[in-house]
Amino acid sequence: MEELFQSNQTILLIAILLITSVLVTKFSTRLGVPSLVLFIGVGMLVGSDGLGFIYFDNAGLAQTVGTFALIVILFEGGLETKWGTIKKVATPALILATVGVLITAALVGIASKFIFDISWLEALLFGSIVGSTDAAAVFAVLRGKNVKGKIEATLEAESGSNDPMAVFLTVSFIELIKQPEANYLIIAGSFFWQMGIGLIVGVVIGKLGSMAINKINLDSGGLYPLFALSFALLTYSVSSLVQASGLLAVYAAALVIGNSELTYRHSILRFNEGFTWMMQITMFVILGLLVFPSELFTTDVIGKGLLLSVILIFIARPIAVFISLGTFPFTVKEKFFLSWAGLRGAVPIVLATFPLMADLDDSQLIFNVVFFIVLTSTLLQGSTITPLAKKLNLAGEARNNPVHSLELISIGKANVELVEYEVTPATSINGQNLESIEFPEGTLINAIIRGGDIVTPYGQTVIQEGDVLYILVSKKNKSELQKLLQAETLHAQIE
C-alpha cells in the first residue's frame, strides 16, 4: 500500500512539473527569456538544493534522457526543414559545424588552461564541450521569430550538424586523459568515419522510412507519427552500432523524410511538434535537477565561468564564424548575427556528464562551469536575438500563425488522401473557376481558405492567389493531381 502511495505521489509530482513547465512558456514570451532557461529553473527549484522535493544526482540517467530528447528534437527540426532552403547554405553551415567548432574549442581551451590552471588536455576538453551550438536551444529560440530565411537556415543547419564534432572531440580528449598512449591517427580517422557513415546511414534509413510510411497501410492514422519516430530511433541505434554519428544520422534521415512526398504528413508533424516540446521540458528539468545551486553559484564558479562565457561569446565564437565564412557571401552584419545567435544549451550540459561518467578528477568543476556558461548564453544571447535582428535589418516579414484549421476523422484504410495546397502566382489553376479545371476523376475540393475565412466551393468559384485548397483525391490519382498543380508545395497533410 505504501508503494502505491509513493507511486501516486510520483505521478502527481510529474503532472505538476509538466503543468508548471508548460505554463512558464507563457511567461518566457512576456519576459523575453528563452523557455529552456525557465525549464531548468523549475528543475533547480524542486531539486535537493531548492524545495527538496526530488533528490537527483544520476548523471547516467540524465545523459540517457538527454540523448533521447536530442534525437526527438533533431528529428522534428529536420522534418520541418525545407531542403530547397537549406541546400543554399549547406556548405557554409558544414564549415561552421566542423572548422568553426574546432576553432571555438581551441580558443576556449586556451583560455581555460590559464583561467583554471589545469592540464592542456583538460582545458581542450573544456573547449570541446562548449564548442558546438545547440539544436534544442536554436530551434526553440528561432521558432516563430522573423529572422531572414538565409540566416535562420544557416543557424539551424549548423546546430543540427555540429554535434558530431563536439561529441567526437569530447570523447577523444577523455580517452587521451585516461589513456595518454592512445593513437592520435586512429582517433583522427574515426572522425571521418563517424561523419561519413553517419550521413550514409541517415540518408539510407530516411529513404526506407519514407517508402515504408507511404506504402504500408496501417489500421489507424494515429500510428503513422509513431511509425515515423521509430525510424529516428532506428537511425540513431544503427549508426551507434557501427561507431558512426547517431545525431548527424538522425538529422539527415529527418531531412530525407521531411522533404519526401509523405502520407499523413500533417499528423506526423503535429505529433512530433508536441512530443518535442515534452522532451525539451523533460530534458531541461532533469538537467536542472542534476545541478546543485549551492555548488553552482559559488564565487569561484561564477567569476571564472563568467570570464569564460565572455571569451566564448565575444571572442571565440565571432573569430570562428568570421574565419569559417571568410570566402562565403555573408555580410559583416550577417556574420555578426550568426556569431551572436550561436546558442549553447542541452548538448554542452549532456556532454559535461561524460567526464562525470568517466570519473575524471575535475569532472564536477567542468559540469558546474559548463552549466553556468549555458545559463549565461541562453539568458544573454537568447533573449536578444529578435531585437538584434531588427537592429541589423536582418528581420524578415512577420510570420502569422494560420487562423484556420481543418480536422477530419481518420479515413483509416480508405485509399484516399486529403491534400492541402496553397495557390501561388505560378500555379496553373490560378484565376480559373473550378468547373473549367480538369481535375482527375473522383477528385473533390472540400474547402477553400481565403484570407482566414472558409469559402464553400462550387462550380463558378474562381481560384485566387493565396487560396489554401483542401482536396480529397484517391491515392492512385495523386500523381496526376500533382502534375496538374505543378506542385512543389503539394503535401498530403491531413488524412
GROMACS .gro file of C-alpha atoms in nm:
model
  495
    1MET     CA    1   0.000   0.000   0.000
    2GLU     CA    2   0.287   0.231   0.084
    3GLU     CA    3   0.447   0.162  -0.257
    4LEU     CA    4   0.119   0.251  -0.430
    5PHE     CA    5   0.101   0.576  -0.233
    6GLN     CA    6   0.458   0.662  -0.335
    7SER     CA    7   0.375   0.586  -0.699
    8ASN     CA    8   0.073   0.814  -0.682
    9GLN     CA    9   0.287   1.088  -0.531
   10THR     CA   10   0.539   1.048  -0.813
   11ILE     CA   11   0.267   1.073  -1.078
   12LEU     CA   12   0.126   1.382  -0.905
   13LEU     CA   13   0.470   1.543  -0.896
   14ILE     CA   14   0.529   1.469  -1.265
   15ALA     CA   15   0.189   1.620  -1.351
   16ILE     CA   16   0.267   1.934  -1.151
   17LEU     CA   17   0.609   1.965  -1.314
   18LEU     CA   18   0.464   1.931  -1.665
   19ILE     CA   19   0.182   2.178  -1.599
   20THR     CA   20   0.422   2.426  -1.442
   21SER     CA   21   0.673   2.392  -1.726
   22VAL     CA   22   0.407   2.440  -1.993
   23LEU     CA   23   0.270   2.748  -1.817
   24VAL     CA   24   0.611   2.909  -1.781
   25THR     CA   25   0.639   2.924  -2.162
   26LYS     CA   26   0.377   3.198  -2.141
   27PHE     CA   27   0.594   3.394  -1.901
   28SER     CA   28   0.903   3.335  -2.111
   29THR     CA   29   0.739   3.515  -2.404
   30ARG     CA   30   0.642   3.812  -2.190
   31LEU     CA   31   0.979   3.831  -2.016
   32GLY     CA   32   1.174   3.780  -2.337
   33VAL     CA   33   1.361   3.489  -2.179
   34PRO     CA   34   1.407   3.156  -2.363
   35SER     CA   35   1.171   2.898  -2.217
   36LEU     CA   36   1.450   2.644  -2.172
   37VAL     CA   37   1.602   2.866  -1.900
   38LEU     CA   38   1.275   2.856  -1.710
   39PHE     CA   39   1.253   2.476  -1.755
   40ILE     CA   40   1.599   2.449  -1.600
   41GLY     CA   41   1.481   2.684  -1.325
   42VAL     CA   42   1.186   2.456  -1.249
   43GLY     CA   43   1.426   2.161  -1.210
   44MET     CA   44   1.658   2.357  -0.982
   45LEU     CA   45   1.361   2.479  -0.777
   46VAL     CA   46   1.222   2.133  -0.696
   47GLY     CA   47   1.568   1.977  -0.657
   48SER     CA   48   1.751   1.896  -0.338
   49ASP     CA   49   1.902   2.245  -0.309
   50GLY     CA   50   1.563   2.406  -0.371
   51LEU     CA   51   1.235   2.289  -0.225
   52GLY     CA   52   1.383   1.944  -0.178
   53PHE     CA   53   1.103   1.751  -0.349
   54ILE     CA   54   1.344   1.544  -0.560
   55TYR     CA   55   1.699   1.434  -0.494
   56PHE     CA   56   1.867   1.355  -0.826
   57ASP     CA   57   2.237   1.303  -0.897
   58ASN     CA   58   2.228   1.025  -1.157
   59ALA     CA   59   2.446   1.158  -1.439
   60GLY     CA   60   2.399   0.837  -1.640
   61LEU     CA   61   2.020   0.867  -1.642
   62ALA     CA   62   2.043   1.238  -1.726
   63GLN     CA   63   2.272   1.152  -2.017
   64THR     CA   64   2.031   0.885  -2.146
   65VAL     CA   65   1.727   1.114  -2.121
   66GLY     CA   66   1.923   1.397  -2.281
   67THR     CA   67   2.033   1.182  -2.572
   68PHE     CA   68   1.680   1.053  -2.633
   69ALA     CA   69   1.546   1.408  -2.619
   70LEU     CA   70   1.808   1.529  -2.866
   71ILE     CA   71   1.709   1.252  -3.107
   72VAL     CA   72   1.346   1.369  -3.094
   73ILE     CA   73   1.441   1.738  -3.123
   74LEU     CA   74   1.676   1.685  -3.418
   75PHE     CA   75   1.420   1.465  -3.591
   76GLU     CA   76   1.149   1.728  -3.558
   77GLY     CA   77   1.386   2.001  -3.672
   78GLY     CA   78   1.487   1.801  -3.979
   79LEU     CA   79   1.126   1.721  -4.068
   80GLU     CA   80   1.038   2.091  -4.066
   81THR     CA   81   1.344   2.199  -4.268
   82LYS     CA   82   1.296   2.252  -4.640
   83TRP     CA   83   1.583   2.115  -4.845
   84GLY     CA   84   1.532   2.388  -5.105
   85THR     CA   85   1.623   2.643  -4.838
   86ILE     CA   86   1.898   2.455  -4.659
   87LYS     CA   87   2.090   2.339  -4.968
   88LYS     CA   88   2.179   2.702  -5.046
   89VAL     CA   89   2.365   2.728  -4.715
   90ALA     CA   90   2.474   2.365  -4.675
   91THR     CA   91   2.843   2.429  -4.743
   92PRO     CA   92   2.893   2.727  -4.508
   93ALA     CA   93   2.685   2.555  -4.241
   94LEU     CA   94   2.901   2.243  -4.269
   95ILE     CA   95   3.218   2.453  -4.243
   96LEU     CA   96   3.078   2.618  -3.930
   97ALA     CA   97   2.983   2.276  -3.793
   98THR     CA   98   3.338   2.143  -3.831
   99VAL     CA   99   3.606   2.411  -3.868
  100GLY     CA  100   3.401   2.655  -3.661
  101VAL     CA  101   3.369   2.410  -3.374
  102LEU     CA  102   3.742   2.329  -3.387
  103ILE     CA  103   3.838   2.697  -3.371
  104THR     CA  104   3.593   2.768  -3.090
  105ALA     CA  105   3.709   2.466  -2.891
  106ALA     CA  106   4.075   2.561  -2.936
  107LEU     CA  107   4.028   2.924  -2.827
  108VAL     CA  108   3.811   2.834  -2.528
  109GLY     CA  109   4.058   2.558  -2.441
  110ILE     CA  110   4.350   2.802  -2.436
  111ALA     CA  111   4.152   3.038  -2.212
  112SER     CA  112   4.052   2.751  -1.981
  113LYS     CA  113   4.415   2.650  -1.937
  114PHE     CA  114   4.504   2.984  -1.779
  115ILE     CA  115   4.172   3.051  -1.602
  116PHE     CA  116   4.152   2.717  -1.420
  117ASP     CA  117   4.523   2.622  -1.410
  118ILE     CA  118   4.453   2.271  -1.542
  119SER     CA  119   4.635   2.045  -1.788
  120TRP     CA  120   4.618   2.114  -2.161
  121LEU     CA  121   4.408   1.803  -2.226
  122GLU     CA  122   4.157   1.904  -1.959
  123ALA     CA  123   4.149   2.259  -2.096
  124LEU     CA  124   4.083   2.137  -2.451
  125LEU     CA  125   3.813   1.908  -2.309
  126PHE     CA  126   3.650   2.221  -2.166
  127GLY     CA  127   3.659   2.386  -2.507
  128SER     CA  128   3.525   2.075  -2.683
  129ILE     CA  129   3.222   2.052  -2.455
  130VAL     CA  130   3.110   2.411  -2.525
  131GLY     CA  131   3.239   2.420  -2.883
  132SER     CA  132   2.911   2.346  -3.061
  133THR     CA  133   2.586   2.535  -3.077
  134ASP     CA  134   2.279   2.351  -2.958
  135ALA     CA  135   1.992   2.239  -3.180
  136ALA     CA  136   1.739   2.235  -2.895
  137ALA     CA  137   1.824   2.593  -2.797
  138VAL     CA  138   1.845   2.726  -3.154
  139PHE     CA  139   1.525   2.558  -3.274
  140ALA     CA  140   1.337   2.672  -2.962
  141VAL     CA  141   1.454   3.033  -2.980
  142LEU     CA  142   1.412   3.074  -3.358
  143ARG     CA  143   1.068   2.909  -3.367
  144GLY     CA  144   0.817   3.177  -3.464
  145LYS     CA  145   1.083   3.451  -3.497
  146ASN     CA  146   1.102   3.652  -3.819
  147VAL     CA  147   1.476   3.614  -3.885
  148LYS     CA  148   1.561   3.616  -4.256
  149GLY     CA  149   1.548   3.272  -4.417
  150LYS     CA  150   1.915   3.253  -4.521
  151ILE     CA  151   2.039   3.329  -4.169
  152GLU     CA  152   1.785   3.105  -3.999
  153ALA     CA  153   1.862   2.817  -4.235
  154THR     CA  154   2.236   2.853  -4.169
  155LEU     CA  155   2.188   2.851  -3.792
  156GLU     CA  156   1.954   2.552  -3.799
  157ALA     CA  157   2.174   2.353  -4.038
  158GLU     CA  158   2.483   2.431  -3.830
  159SER     CA  159   2.321   2.338  -3.499
  160GLY     CA  160   2.175   2.022  -3.649
  161SER     CA  161   2.510   1.902  -3.783
  162ASN     CA  162   2.778   2.027  -3.542
  163ASP     CA  163   2.703   1.790  -3.254
  164PRO     CA  164   2.918   1.510  -3.406
  165MET     CA  165   3.229   1.728  -3.395
  166ALA     CA  166   3.167   1.824  -3.031
  167VAL     CA  167   3.092   1.465  -2.931
  168PHE     CA  168   3.398   1.339  -3.117
  169LEU     CA  169   3.629   1.594  -2.955
  170THR     CA  170   3.484   1.538  -2.608
  171VAL     CA  171   3.513   1.159  -2.623
  172SER     CA  172   3.862   1.182  -2.778
  173PHE     CA  173   4.004   1.411  -2.508
  174ILE     CA  174   3.851   1.199  -2.231
  175GLU     CA  175   4.019   0.896  -2.387
  176LEU     CA  176   4.351   1.081  -2.412
  177ILE     CA  177   4.328   1.192  -2.048
  178LYS     CA  178   4.261   0.837  -1.931
  179GLN     CA  179   4.495   0.672  -2.181
  180PRO     CA  180   4.776   0.913  -2.280
  181GLU     CA  181   4.933   0.647  -2.504
  182ALA     CA  182   4.627   0.639  -2.737
  183ASN     CA  183   4.699   0.661  -3.111
  184TYR     CA  184   4.622   1.012  -3.245
  185LEU     CA  185   4.594   0.898  -3.607
  186ILE     CA  186   4.330   0.638  -3.521
  187ILE     CA  187   4.134   0.898  -3.327
  188ALA     CA  188   4.151   1.146  -3.617
  189GLY     CA  189   4.044   0.878  -3.866
  190SER     CA  190   3.744   0.788  -3.655
  191PHE     CA  191   3.604   1.140  -3.707
  192PHE     CA  192   3.576   1.096  -4.083
  193TRP     CA  193   3.422   0.754  -4.029
  194GLN     CA  194   3.163   0.897  -3.789
  195MET     CA  195   3.067   1.183  -4.020
  196GLY     CA  196   3.070   0.989  -4.348
  197ILE     CA  197   2.899   0.672  -4.230
  198GLY     CA  198   2.655   0.876  -4.020
  199LEU     CA  199   2.540   1.064  -4.329
  200ILE     CA  200   2.510   0.745  -4.533
  201VAL     CA  201   2.309   0.563  -4.265
  202GLY     CA  202   2.083   0.866  -4.222
  203VAL     CA  203   2.008   0.901  -4.593
  204VAL     CA  204   1.951   0.526  -4.646
  205ILE     CA  205   1.719   0.482  -4.347
  206GLY     CA  206   1.547   0.810  -4.434
  207LYS     CA  207   1.462   0.680  -4.780
  208LEU     CA  208   1.349   0.344  -4.641
  209GLY     CA  209   1.140   0.521  -4.380
  210SER     CA  210   0.962   0.749  -4.627
  211MET     CA  211   0.889   0.450  -4.852
  212ALA     CA  212   0.752   0.247  -4.561
  213ILE     CA  213   0.530   0.533  -4.439
  214ASN     CA  214   0.383   0.575  -4.787
  215LYS     CA  215   0.348   0.207  -4.882
  216ILE     CA  216   0.224   0.043  -4.560
  217ASN     CA  217  -0.144   0.091  -4.478
  218LEU     CA  218  -0.182   0.093  -4.100
  219ASP     CA  219  -0.509   0.043  -3.918
  220SER     CA  220  -0.515   0.393  -3.771
  221GLY     CA  221  -0.381   0.728  -3.884
  222GLY     CA  222  -0.253   0.782  -3.531
  223LEU     CA  223   0.007   0.509  -3.582
  224TYR     CA  224   0.191   0.692  -3.860
  225PRO     CA  225   0.359   0.952  -3.632
  226LEU     CA  226   0.486   0.670  -3.408
  227PHE     CA  227   0.598   0.478  -3.714
  228ALA     CA  228   0.795   0.781  -3.836
  229LEU     CA  229   0.956   0.839  -3.496
  230SER     CA  230   1.061   0.475  -3.479
  231PHE     CA  231   1.284   0.536  -3.784
  232ALA     CA  232   1.459   0.817  -3.595
  233LEU     CA  233   1.538   0.579  -3.309
  234LEU     CA  234   1.641   0.308  -3.557
  235THR     CA  235   1.871   0.552  -3.735
  236TYR     CA  236   2.047   0.652  -3.413
  237SER     CA  237   2.082   0.292  -3.297
  238VAL     CA  238   2.222   0.158  -3.624
  239SER     CA  239   2.467   0.447  -3.651
  240SER     CA  240   2.586   0.396  -3.295
  241LEU     CA  241   2.632   0.024  -3.352
  242VAL     CA  242   2.871   0.092  -3.641
  243GLN     CA  243   3.052   0.364  -3.441
  244ALA     CA  244   2.910   0.646  -3.656
  245SER     CA  245   2.748   0.971  -3.550
  246GLY     CA  246   2.392   0.890  -3.446
  247LEU     CA  247   2.279   1.252  -3.405
  248LEU     CA  248   2.402   1.352  -3.751
  249ALA     CA  249   2.234   1.042  -3.897
  250VAL     CA  250   1.903   1.131  -3.731
  251TYR     CA  251   1.911   1.485  -3.873
  252ALA     CA  252   1.997   1.353  -4.222
  253ALA     CA  253   1.717   1.093  -4.206
  254ALA     CA  254   1.469   1.359  -4.095
  255LEU     CA  255   1.569   1.584  -4.386
  256VAL     CA  256   1.507   1.298  -4.630
  257ILE     CA  257   1.172   1.201  -4.476
  258GLY     CA  258   1.052   1.560  -4.432
  259ASN     CA  259   1.129   1.653  -4.791
  260SER     CA  260   0.969   1.342  -4.941
  261GLU     CA  261   0.613   1.318  -5.065
  262LEU     CA  262   0.462   1.189  -4.744
  263THR     CA  263   0.126   1.049  -4.650
  264TYR     CA  264  -0.017   1.161  -4.314
  265ARG     CA  265   0.233   1.449  -4.315
  266HIS     CA  266   0.018   1.679  -4.104
  267SER     CA  267  -0.034   1.417  -3.833
  268ILE     CA  268   0.336   1.331  -3.826
  269LEU     CA  269   0.446   1.694  -3.800
  270ARG     CA  270   0.195   1.790  -3.532
  271PHE     CA  271   0.272   1.483  -3.320
  272ASN     CA  272   0.645   1.546  -3.338
  273GLU     CA  273   0.600   1.913  -3.254
  274GLY     CA  274   0.409   1.827  -2.936
  275PHE     CA  275   0.641   1.540  -2.843
  276THR     CA  276   0.944   1.763  -2.899
  277TRP     CA  277   0.807   2.016  -2.652
  278MET     CA  278   0.755   1.738  -2.399
  279MET     CA  279   1.110   1.608  -2.444
  280GLN     CA  280   1.256   1.959  -2.419
  281ILE     CA  281   1.069   2.012  -2.093
  282THR     CA  282   1.175   1.671  -1.958
  283MET     CA  283   1.537   1.714  -2.061
  284PHE     CA  284   1.587   2.063  -1.922
  285VAL     CA  285   1.401   1.990  -1.599
  286ILE     CA  286   1.620   1.682  -1.541
  287LEU     CA  287   1.934   1.878  -1.623
  288GLY     CA  288   1.815   2.140  -1.375
  289LEU     CA  289   1.770   1.867  -1.114
  290LEU     CA  290   2.120   1.738  -1.179
  291VAL     CA  291   2.288   2.062  -1.083
  292PHE     CA  292   2.321   2.170  -0.719
  293PRO     CA  293   2.278   2.550  -0.692
  294SER     CA  294   2.490   2.559  -0.375
  295GLU     CA  295   2.783   2.429  -0.582
  296LEU     CA  296   2.696   2.623  -0.897
  297PHE     CA  297   2.651   2.973  -0.756
  298THR     CA  298   2.980   2.999  -0.574
  299THR     CA  299   3.219   3.291  -0.612
  300ASP     CA  300   3.474   3.072  -0.788
  301VAL     CA  301   3.234   2.921  -1.043
  302ILE     CA  302   3.054   3.249  -1.109
  303GLY     CA  303   3.373   3.451  -1.151
  304LYS     CA  304   3.563   3.206  -1.370
  305GLY     CA  305   3.250   3.089  -1.551
  306LEU     CA  306   3.154   3.445  -1.637
  307LEU     CA  307   3.503   3.518  -1.768
  308LEU     CA  308   3.497   3.205  -1.986
  309SER     CA  309   3.146   3.294  -2.108
  310VAL     CA  310   3.266   3.638  -2.216
  311ILE     CA  311   3.559   3.483  -2.404
  312LEU     CA  312   3.329   3.227  -2.572
  313ILE     CA  313   3.052   3.472  -2.668
  314PHE     CA  314   3.255   3.781  -2.759
  315ILE     CA  315   3.586   3.637  -2.882
  316ALA     CA  316   3.592   3.264  -2.967
  317ARG     CA  317   3.258   3.233  -3.146
  318PRO     CA  318   3.297   3.554  -3.356
  319ILE     CA  319   3.651   3.459  -3.461
  320ALA     CA  320   3.530   3.110  -3.556
  321VAL     CA  321   3.241   3.249  -3.761
  322PHE     CA  322   3.442   3.516  -3.944
  323ILE     CA  323   3.722   3.271  -4.030
  324SER     CA  324   3.485   2.988  -4.133
  325LEU     CA  325   3.267   3.214  -4.350
  326GLY     CA  326   3.552   3.424  -4.487
  327THR     CA  327   3.500   3.316  -4.850
  328PHE     CA  328   3.121   3.294  -4.846
  329PRO     CA  329   2.883   3.577  -4.946
  330PHE     CA  330   2.775   3.684  -4.597
  331THR     CA  331   2.784   4.050  -4.499
  332VAL     CA  332   2.959   4.170  -4.184
  333LYS     CA  333   2.618   4.222  -4.023
  334GLU     CA  334   2.514   3.868  -4.108
  335LYS     CA  335   2.836   3.722  -3.970
  336PHE     CA  336   2.798   3.925  -3.654
  337PHE     CA  337   2.442   3.799  -3.609
  338LEU     CA  338   2.548   3.438  -3.674
  339SER     CA  339   2.815   3.486  -3.408
  340TRP     CA  340   2.565   3.616  -3.155
  341ALA     CA  341   2.299   3.354  -3.230
  342GLY     CA  342   2.530   3.059  -3.162
  343LEU     CA  343   2.343   2.949  -2.852
  344ARG     CA  344   2.468   2.689  -2.607
  345GLY     CA  345   2.207   2.463  -2.450
  346ALA     CA  346   2.138   2.098  -2.376
  347VAL     CA  347   2.424   1.947  -2.579
  348PRO     CA  348   2.705   2.106  -2.375
  349ILE     CA  349   2.533   2.005  -2.050
  350VAL     CA  350   2.482   1.648  -2.171
  351LEU     CA  351   2.845   1.638  -2.289
  352ALA     CA  352   2.950   1.769  -1.947
  353THR     CA  353   2.809   1.448  -1.797
  354PHE     CA  354   3.069   1.248  -1.995
  355PRO     CA  355   3.358   1.348  -1.763
  356LEU     CA  356   3.132   1.269  -1.465
  357MET     CA  357   3.068   0.921  -1.605
  358ALA     CA  358   3.441   0.880  -1.676
  359ASP     CA  359   3.518   0.985  -1.317
  360LEU     CA  360   3.777   1.245  -1.415
  361ASP     CA  361   3.939   1.446  -1.136
  362ASP     CA  362   3.790   1.784  -1.228
  363SER     CA  363   3.460   1.649  -1.366
  364GLN     CA  364   3.237   1.831  -1.117
  365LEU     CA  365   3.413   2.161  -1.184
  366ILE     CA  366   3.371   2.108  -1.560
  367PHE     CA  367   2.999   2.030  -1.519
  368ASN     CA  368   2.928   2.333  -1.299
  369VAL     CA  369   3.117   2.578  -1.519
  370VAL     CA  370   2.960   2.443  -1.839
  371PHE     CA  371   2.616   2.470  -1.678
  372PHE     CA  372   2.686   2.832  -1.584
  373ILE     CA  373   2.806   2.909  -1.939
  374VAL     CA  374   2.484   2.763  -2.083
  375LEU     CA  375   2.272   2.977  -1.850
  376THR     CA  376   2.472   3.285  -1.945
  377SER     CA  377   2.446   3.211  -2.317
  378THR     CA  378   2.073   3.144  -2.321
  379LEU     CA  379   1.987   3.440  -2.097
  380LEU     CA  380   2.208   3.695  -2.272
  381GLN     CA  381   2.203   3.578  -2.633
  382GLY     CA  382   1.868   3.400  -2.647
  383SER     CA  383   1.673   3.697  -2.512
  384THR     CA  384   1.829   3.946  -2.755
  385ILE     CA  385   1.816   3.760  -3.086
  386THR     CA  386   1.497   3.922  -3.217
  387PRO     CA  387   1.590   4.283  -3.117
  388LEU     CA  388   1.937   4.235  -3.269
  389ALA     CA  389   1.789   4.100  -3.595
  390LYS     CA  390   1.573   4.412  -3.619
  391LYS     CA  391   1.865   4.639  -3.532
  392LEU     CA  392   2.079   4.485  -3.806
  393ASN     CA  393   1.790   4.484  -4.057
  394LEU     CA  394   1.800   4.105  -4.072
  395ALA     CA  395   1.438   4.053  -3.973
  396GLY     CA  396   1.215   3.910  -4.242
  397GLU     CA  397   0.845   3.952  -4.284
  398ALA     CA  398   0.636   3.893  -3.974
  399ARG     CA  399   0.507   3.540  -3.951
  400ASN     CA  400   0.140   3.492  -3.895
  401ASN     CA  401   0.018   3.170  -3.746
  402PRO     CA  402  -0.257   3.008  -3.953
  403VAL     CA  403  -0.600   3.122  -3.837
  404HIS     CA  404  -0.774   2.823  -3.988
  405SER     CA  405  -0.773   2.455  -3.912
  406LEU     CA  406  -0.945   2.155  -4.057
  407GLU     CA  407  -0.989   1.840  -3.854
  408LEU     CA  408  -1.103   1.515  -4.010
  409ILE     CA  409  -1.165   1.177  -3.858
  410SER     CA  410  -0.905   0.934  -3.987
  411ILE     CA  411  -1.004   0.777  -4.314
  412GLY     CA  412  -0.829   0.466  -4.193
  413LYS     CA  413  -0.755   0.218  -4.468
  414ALA     CA  414  -0.953   0.402  -4.733
  415ASN     CA  415  -0.736   0.453  -5.039
  416VAL     CA  416  -0.775   0.833  -5.039
  417GLU     CA  417  -0.588   1.133  -4.907
  418LEU     CA  418  -0.686   1.486  -4.811
  419VAL     CA  419  -0.430   1.721  -4.962
  420GLU     CA  420  -0.358   2.077  -4.854
  421TYR     CA  421  -0.234   2.303  -5.135
  422GLU     CA  422  -0.155   2.676  -5.135
  423VAL     CA  423  -0.209   2.857  -5.466
  424THR     CA  424   0.089   3.060  -5.588
  425PRO     CA  425   0.112   3.303  -5.883
  426ALA     CA  426   0.280   3.027  -6.088
  427THR     CA  427   0.008   2.770  -6.020
  428SER     CA  428  -0.162   2.660  -6.342
  429ILE     CA  429  -0.514   2.680  -6.195
  430ASN     CA  430  -0.471   3.035  -6.057
  431GLY     CA  431  -0.752   3.254  -6.192
  432GLN     CA  432  -0.966   2.965  -6.321
  433ASN     CA  433  -1.307   2.863  -6.195
  434LEU     CA  434  -1.347   2.512  -6.059
  435GLU     CA  435  -1.574   2.373  -6.330
  436SER     CA  436  -1.322   2.461  -6.601
  437ILE     CA  437  -1.037   2.273  -6.431
  438GLU     CA  438  -0.985   1.915  -6.544
  439PHE     CA  439  -0.920   1.751  -6.208
  440PRO     CA  440  -0.853   1.374  -6.202
  441GLU     CA  441  -1.163   1.156  -6.181
  442GLY     CA  442  -1.313   1.141  -5.833
  443THR     CA  443  -1.127   1.449  -5.704
  444LEU     CA  444  -1.328   1.669  -5.468
  445ILE     CA  445  -1.249   2.022  -5.345
  446ASN     CA  446  -1.369   2.008  -4.985
  447ALA     CA  447  -1.292   2.362  -4.874
  448ILE     CA  448  -1.109   2.680  -4.969
  449ILE     CA  449  -0.946   2.903  -4.707
  450ARG     CA  450  -0.919   3.263  -4.828
  451GLY     CA  451  -0.788   3.541  -4.606
  452GLY     CA  452  -0.860   3.340  -4.294
  453ASP     CA  453  -1.221   3.272  -4.395
  454ILE     CA  454  -1.363   2.949  -4.529
  455VAL     CA  455  -1.519   2.962  -4.876
  456THR     CA  456  -1.767   2.695  -4.979
  457PRO     CA  457  -1.654   2.577  -5.323
  458TYR     CA  458  -1.893   2.549  -5.618
  459GLY     CA  459  -1.852   2.532  -5.996
  460GLN     CA  460  -1.817   2.908  -6.055
  461THR     CA  461  -1.572   2.968  -5.767
  462VAL     CA  462  -1.257   3.133  -5.905
  463ILE     CA  463  -0.925   3.018  -5.761
  464GLN     CA  464  -0.712   3.308  -5.636
  465GLU     CA  465  -0.351   3.351  -5.536
  466GLY     CA  466  -0.306   3.270  -5.166
  467ASP     CA  467  -0.605   3.034  -5.152
  468VAL     CA  468  -0.550   2.719  -4.950
  469LEU     CA  469  -0.731   2.426  -5.109
  470TYR     CA  470  -0.827   2.106  -4.929
  471ILE     CA  471  -0.857   1.841  -5.197
  472LEU     CA  472  -0.981   1.485  -5.148
  473VAL     CA  473  -0.813   1.257  -5.402
  474SER     CA  474  -0.759   0.884  -5.443
  475LYS     CA  475  -0.400   0.770  -5.394
  476LYS     CA  476  -0.384   0.629  -5.747
  477ASN     CA  477  -0.471   0.973  -5.893
  478LYS     CA  478  -0.248   1.176  -5.665
  479SER     CA  479   0.044   1.192  -5.909
  480GLU     CA  480  -0.194   1.315  -6.181
  481LEU     CA  481  -0.316   1.587  -5.944
  482GLN     CA  482   0.045   1.684  -5.874
  483LYS     CA  483   0.115   1.729  -6.244
  484LEU     CA  484  -0.194   1.944  -6.280
  485LEU     CA  485  -0.098   2.172  -5.995
  486GLN     CA  486   0.276   2.178  -6.076
  487ALA     CA  487   0.304   2.107  -5.707
  488GLU     CA  488   0.632   2.198  -5.547
  489THR     CA  489   0.430   2.278  -5.237
  490LEU     CA  490   0.183   1.996  -5.259
  491HIS     CA  491   0.177   1.793  -4.941
  492ALA     CA  492  -0.058   1.526  -4.817
  493GLN     CA  493  -0.110   1.691  -4.481
  494ILE     CA  494  -0.439   1.576  -4.342
  495GLU     CA  495  -0.591   1.239  -4.394
   0.00000   0.00000   0.00000
